[in-house]
Coordinates of C-alpha atoms in Angstrom, one line a residue:
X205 CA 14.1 41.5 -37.7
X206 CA 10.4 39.9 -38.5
X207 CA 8.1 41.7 -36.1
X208 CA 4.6 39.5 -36.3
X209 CA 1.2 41.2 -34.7
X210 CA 0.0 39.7 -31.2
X211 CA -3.8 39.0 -31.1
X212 CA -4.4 38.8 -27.7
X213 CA -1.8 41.2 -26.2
X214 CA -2.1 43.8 -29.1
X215 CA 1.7 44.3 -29.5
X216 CA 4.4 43.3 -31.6
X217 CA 6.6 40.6 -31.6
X218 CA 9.7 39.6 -32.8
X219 CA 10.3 36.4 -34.3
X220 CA 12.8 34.1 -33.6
X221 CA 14.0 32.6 -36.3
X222 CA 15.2 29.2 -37.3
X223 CA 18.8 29.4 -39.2
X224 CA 18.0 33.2 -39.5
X225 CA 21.9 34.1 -40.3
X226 CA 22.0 31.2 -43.0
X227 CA 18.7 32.7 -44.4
X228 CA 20.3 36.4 -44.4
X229 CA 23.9 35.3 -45.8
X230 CA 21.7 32.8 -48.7
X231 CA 19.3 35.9 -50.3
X232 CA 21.4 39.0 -49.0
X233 CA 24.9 38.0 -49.5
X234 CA 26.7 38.2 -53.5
X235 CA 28.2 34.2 -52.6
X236 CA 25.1 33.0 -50.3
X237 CA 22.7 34.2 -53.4
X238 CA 25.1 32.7 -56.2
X239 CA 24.6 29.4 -54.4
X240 CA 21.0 29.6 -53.6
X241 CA 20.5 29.7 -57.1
X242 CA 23.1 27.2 -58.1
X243 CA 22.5 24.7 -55.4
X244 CA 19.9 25.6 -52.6
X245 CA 16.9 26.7 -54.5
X246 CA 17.5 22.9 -56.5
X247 CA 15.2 20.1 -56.0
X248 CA 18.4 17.9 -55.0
X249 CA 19.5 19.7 -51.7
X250 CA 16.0 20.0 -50.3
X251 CA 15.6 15.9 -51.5
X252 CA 18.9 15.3 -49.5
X253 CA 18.6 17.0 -46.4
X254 CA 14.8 15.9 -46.1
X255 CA 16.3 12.2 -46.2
X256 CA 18.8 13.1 -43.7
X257 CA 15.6 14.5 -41.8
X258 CA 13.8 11.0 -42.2
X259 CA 16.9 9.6 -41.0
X260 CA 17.4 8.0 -36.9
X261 CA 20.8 10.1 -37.1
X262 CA 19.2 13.5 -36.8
X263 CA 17.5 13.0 -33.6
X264 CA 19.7 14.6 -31.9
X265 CA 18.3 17.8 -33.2
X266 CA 15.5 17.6 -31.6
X267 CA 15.7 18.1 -27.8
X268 CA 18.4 21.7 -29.1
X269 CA 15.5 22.6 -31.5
X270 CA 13.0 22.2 -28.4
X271 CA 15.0 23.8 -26.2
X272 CA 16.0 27.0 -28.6
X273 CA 12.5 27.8 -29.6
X274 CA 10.7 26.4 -26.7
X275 CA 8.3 24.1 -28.3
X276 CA 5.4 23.5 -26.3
X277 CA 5.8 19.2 -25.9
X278 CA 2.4 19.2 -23.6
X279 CA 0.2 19.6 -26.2
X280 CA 1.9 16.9 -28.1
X281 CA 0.3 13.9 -28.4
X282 CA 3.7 11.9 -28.4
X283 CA 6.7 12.6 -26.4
X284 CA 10.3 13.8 -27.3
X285 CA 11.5 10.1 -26.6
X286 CA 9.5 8.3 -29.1
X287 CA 10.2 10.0 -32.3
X288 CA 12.0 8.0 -34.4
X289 CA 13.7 10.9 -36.4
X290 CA 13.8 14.8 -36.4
X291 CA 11.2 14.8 -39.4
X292 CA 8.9 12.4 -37.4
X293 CA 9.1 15.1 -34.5
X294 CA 8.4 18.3 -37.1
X295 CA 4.8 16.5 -38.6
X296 CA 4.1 15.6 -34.8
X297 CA 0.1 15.6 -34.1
X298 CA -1.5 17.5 -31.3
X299 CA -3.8 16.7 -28.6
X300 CA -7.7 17.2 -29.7
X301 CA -8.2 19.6 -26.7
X302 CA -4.6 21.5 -27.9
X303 CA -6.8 23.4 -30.7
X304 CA -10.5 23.4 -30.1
X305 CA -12.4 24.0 -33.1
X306 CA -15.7 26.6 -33.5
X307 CA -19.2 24.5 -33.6
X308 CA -20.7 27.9 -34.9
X309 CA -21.1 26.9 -38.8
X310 CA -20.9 31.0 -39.8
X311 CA -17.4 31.4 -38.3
X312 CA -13.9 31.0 -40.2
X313 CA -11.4 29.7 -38.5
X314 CA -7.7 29.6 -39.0
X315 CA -6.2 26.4 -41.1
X316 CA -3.5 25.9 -38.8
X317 CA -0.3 27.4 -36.5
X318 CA 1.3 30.0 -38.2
X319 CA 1.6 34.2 -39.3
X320 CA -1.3 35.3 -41.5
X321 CA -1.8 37.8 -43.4
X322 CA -5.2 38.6 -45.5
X323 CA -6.4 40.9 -48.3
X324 CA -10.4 41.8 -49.6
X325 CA -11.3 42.6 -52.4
X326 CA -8.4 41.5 -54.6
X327 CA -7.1 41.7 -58.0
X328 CA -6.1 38.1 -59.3
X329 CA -3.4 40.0 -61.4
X330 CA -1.6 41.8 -58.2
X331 CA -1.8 39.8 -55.7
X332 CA 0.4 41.0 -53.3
X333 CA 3.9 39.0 -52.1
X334 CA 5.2 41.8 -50.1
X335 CA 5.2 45.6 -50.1
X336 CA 6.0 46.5 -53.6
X337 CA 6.3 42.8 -55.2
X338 CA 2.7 41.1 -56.4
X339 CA 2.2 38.2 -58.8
X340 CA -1.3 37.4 -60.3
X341 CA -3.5 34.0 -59.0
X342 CA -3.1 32.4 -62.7
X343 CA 0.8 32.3 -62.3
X344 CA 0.2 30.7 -59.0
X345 CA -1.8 28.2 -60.2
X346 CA -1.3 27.7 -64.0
X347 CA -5.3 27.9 -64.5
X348 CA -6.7 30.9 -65.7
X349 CA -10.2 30.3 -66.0
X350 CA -10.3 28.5 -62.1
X351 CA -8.4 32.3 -61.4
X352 CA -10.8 34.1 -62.9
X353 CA -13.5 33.7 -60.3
X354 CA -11.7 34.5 -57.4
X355 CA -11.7 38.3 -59.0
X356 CA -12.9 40.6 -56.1
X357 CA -12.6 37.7 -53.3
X358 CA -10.1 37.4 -50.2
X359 CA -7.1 35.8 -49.9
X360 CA -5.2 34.7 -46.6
X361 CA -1.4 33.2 -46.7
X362 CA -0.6 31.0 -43.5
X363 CA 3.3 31.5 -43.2
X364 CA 4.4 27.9 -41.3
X365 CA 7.7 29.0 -40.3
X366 CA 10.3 25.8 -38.5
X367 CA 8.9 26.0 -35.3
X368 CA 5.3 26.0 -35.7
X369 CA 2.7 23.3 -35.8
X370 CA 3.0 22.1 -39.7
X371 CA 0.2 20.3 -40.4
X372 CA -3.0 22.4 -42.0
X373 CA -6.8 21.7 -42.2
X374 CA -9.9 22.4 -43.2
X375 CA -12.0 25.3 -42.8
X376 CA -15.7 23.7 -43.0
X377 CA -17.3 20.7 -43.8
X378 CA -17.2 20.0 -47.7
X379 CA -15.7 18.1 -50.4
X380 CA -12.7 19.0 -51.8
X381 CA -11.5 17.7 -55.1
X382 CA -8.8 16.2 -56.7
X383 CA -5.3 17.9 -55.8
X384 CA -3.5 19.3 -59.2
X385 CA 0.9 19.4 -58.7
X386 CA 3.3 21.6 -59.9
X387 CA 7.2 21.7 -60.6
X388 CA 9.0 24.5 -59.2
X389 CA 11.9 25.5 -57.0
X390 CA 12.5 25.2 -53.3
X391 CA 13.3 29.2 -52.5
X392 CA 12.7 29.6 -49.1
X393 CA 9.3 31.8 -47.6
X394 CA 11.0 33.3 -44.9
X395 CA 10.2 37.6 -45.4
X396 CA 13.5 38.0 -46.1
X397 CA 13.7 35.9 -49.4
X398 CA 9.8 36.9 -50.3
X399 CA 11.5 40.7 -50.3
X400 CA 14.3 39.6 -52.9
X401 CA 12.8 37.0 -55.0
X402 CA 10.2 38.5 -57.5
X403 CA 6.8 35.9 -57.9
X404 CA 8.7 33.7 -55.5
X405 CA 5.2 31.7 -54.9
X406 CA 4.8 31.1 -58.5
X407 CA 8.3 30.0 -58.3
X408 CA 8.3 27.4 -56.1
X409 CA 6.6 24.0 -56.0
X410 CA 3.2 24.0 -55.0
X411 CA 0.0 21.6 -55.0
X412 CA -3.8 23.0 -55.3
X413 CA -7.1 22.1 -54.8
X414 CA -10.9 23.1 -55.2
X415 CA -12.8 22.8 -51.8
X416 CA -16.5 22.8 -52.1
X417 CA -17.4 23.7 -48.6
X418 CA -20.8 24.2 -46.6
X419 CA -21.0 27.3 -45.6
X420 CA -18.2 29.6 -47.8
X421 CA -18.9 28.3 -51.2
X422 CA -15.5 27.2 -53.6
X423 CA -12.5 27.7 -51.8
X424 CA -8.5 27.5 -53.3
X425 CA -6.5 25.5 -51.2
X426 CA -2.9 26.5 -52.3
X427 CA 0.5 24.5 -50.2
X428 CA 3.4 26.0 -51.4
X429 CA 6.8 24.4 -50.6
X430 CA 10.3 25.8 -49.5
X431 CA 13.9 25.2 -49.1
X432 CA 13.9 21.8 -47.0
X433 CA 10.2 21.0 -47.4
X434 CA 11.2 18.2 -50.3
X435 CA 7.4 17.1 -49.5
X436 CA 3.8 17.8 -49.4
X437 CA 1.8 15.3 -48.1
X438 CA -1.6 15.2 -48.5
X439 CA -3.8 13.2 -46.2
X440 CA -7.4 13.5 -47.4
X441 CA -9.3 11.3 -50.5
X442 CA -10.8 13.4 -53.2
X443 CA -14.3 13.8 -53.7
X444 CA -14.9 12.4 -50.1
X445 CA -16.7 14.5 -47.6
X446 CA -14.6 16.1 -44.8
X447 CA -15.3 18.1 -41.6
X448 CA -14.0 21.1 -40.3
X449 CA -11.1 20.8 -38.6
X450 CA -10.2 17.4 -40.4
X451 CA -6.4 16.9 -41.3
X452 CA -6.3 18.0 -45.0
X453 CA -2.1 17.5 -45.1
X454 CA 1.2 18.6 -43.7
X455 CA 4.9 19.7 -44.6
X456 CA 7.9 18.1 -44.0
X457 CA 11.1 20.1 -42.6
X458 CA 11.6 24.0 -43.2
X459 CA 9.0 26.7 -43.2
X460 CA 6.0 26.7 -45.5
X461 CA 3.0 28.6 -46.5
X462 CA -0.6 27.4 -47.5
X463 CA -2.7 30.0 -49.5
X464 CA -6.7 30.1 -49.4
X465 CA -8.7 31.9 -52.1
X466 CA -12.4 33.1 -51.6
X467 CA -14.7 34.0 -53.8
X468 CA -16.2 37.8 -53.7
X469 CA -18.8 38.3 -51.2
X470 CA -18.1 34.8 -49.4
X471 CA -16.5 35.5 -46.1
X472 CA -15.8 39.3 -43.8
X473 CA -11.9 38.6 -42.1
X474 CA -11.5 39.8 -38.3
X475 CA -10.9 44.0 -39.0
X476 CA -7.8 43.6 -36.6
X477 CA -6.2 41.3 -39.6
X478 CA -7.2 43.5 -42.2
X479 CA -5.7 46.5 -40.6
X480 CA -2.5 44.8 -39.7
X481 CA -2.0 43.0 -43.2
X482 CA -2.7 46.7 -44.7
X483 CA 0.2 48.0 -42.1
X484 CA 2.6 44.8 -43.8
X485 CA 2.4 43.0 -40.7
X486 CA 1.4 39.3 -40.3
X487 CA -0.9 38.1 -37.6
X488 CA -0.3 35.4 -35.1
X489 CA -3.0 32.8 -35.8
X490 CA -3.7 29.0 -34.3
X491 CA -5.2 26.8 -35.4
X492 CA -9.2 26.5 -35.0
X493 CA -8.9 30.8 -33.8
X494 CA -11.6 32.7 -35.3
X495 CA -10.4 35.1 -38.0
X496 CA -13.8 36.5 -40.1
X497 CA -17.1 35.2 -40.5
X498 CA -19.7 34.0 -42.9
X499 CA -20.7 37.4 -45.2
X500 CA -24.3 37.7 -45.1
X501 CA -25.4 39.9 -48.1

């Protein structure tokens, strides 16, 4: 059971999850984690069910996946009958009005739909995956002098899980810069396989990039792909200018997580957040939702 932080209601939630028994048998099971890491954690099953995904024959999916998770289709700028496939349906855009995005330059908003969690003041050699499992920014992003000055900054992890909005954004107007890829596996970033699978981010495949933005100086954008999520797409241009809220990429099928790294002294994150993150509880975030604020020193 994933129990995620409410904002506005200041409760917990449970989390309904997409192929939550598959996910249990695959990383708690002696046969389901034998085949994750024969088969399932492989570049080859997440290529082939993502082309099954693209395909006109899983459109049936949709309307059961809409119906089991209740998927808000009004804020949806296309509807259920137009999608040409079930993967066409998960990247779906929203409305402009669906996420309205701050005008105050000295707030930080959210990157996009998902469960956030956030840390101040970290160490780029324990960065922390879960309670009692960390990994350390250089493994993440096979750079260790880019790592090396985030040392004493903050970092928020967006967990995109199914059923969430999966496209992600930009924080502020800026320039980001060109996008550097590595190989990895496809374990998935549900909680349950991030509590079994040591340095799973620095595991799996993942894309980065340096964001020179406005008002929060050099920021790590960090997409990290899962089981399913064969594909990262990135929409924006390097070294073209950007503004907040513009479309910076999005995942294909399964759940995902994009990571952003701040330098020390840069940013002050929403003390509900903190507090919650510090209990081992992810926030529920939107897109364009205030979570900190412009440090002024």
């Amino acid at each position: 059971m994933i129990r995620i932080y409410n904002r506005k209601t200041k409760n917990y939630e449970t989390e309904k999850v997409a192929g939550e028994n598959y996910i249990k048998w695959s990383y708690e099971s002696p046969i389901g984690k034998s085949l994750t890491e024969l088969l399932v954690k492989k570049k080859m099953f997440s290529k082939l069910y993502g082309t099954f995904c693209d395909s006109a024959f899983s459109k049936k999916k949709i309307k059961k996946f809409i119906d089991e998770f209740n998927i808000d289709m009004d804020i949806s700028i296309n509807s259920i009958d137009t999608f040409s496939s079930f993967n066409d349906f998960f990247i779906r855009t929203l409305k402009k009005d669906a996420r309205p995005i701050p005008s105050d330059a000295n707030l930080l908003m959210s990157p996009g739909d998902g469960r956030l969690f956030a840390y101040e003041n970290i160490s780029i050699n324990k960065l922390i995956q879960v309670k009692g499992i960390s990994y350390s920014l250089e493994e993440l992003l096979a750079n260790k002098e880019v790592a090396k000055e985030y040392d004493g900054g903050t970092c928020l992890v967006l967990r995109l899980c199914p059923t969430d909005y999966h496209r992600f954004h930009f924080v502020d107007n800026g320039i980001p810069l060109e996008n550097h890829f590595i190989r990895g596996n496809y374990y998935s970033v549900n909680p349950v396989a991030l509590e079994r699978i040591p340095k799973l981010y620095c595991q799996n495949k993942r894309e980065w990039c340096t964001f020179k933005s406005e008002n929060f100086g050099d920021i790590l954008h960090i997409e990290v792909g899962a089981t399913c999520v064969g594909t990262i797409i990135q929409s924006y241009k390097a070294n073209e200018k950007v503004l907040r809220g513009d479309e910076k990429g999005y995942f294909k099928f399964g759940g995902s997580t994009t990571i952003l790294l701040f330098k020390k002294d840069s940013i002050e994150i929403d003390k509900d957040i903190i507090e919650q993150s510090n209990l081992g509880f992810e926030s529920m975030v939107l897109l364009g939702e205030v979570i900190g604020k412009k440090k002024i020193l």
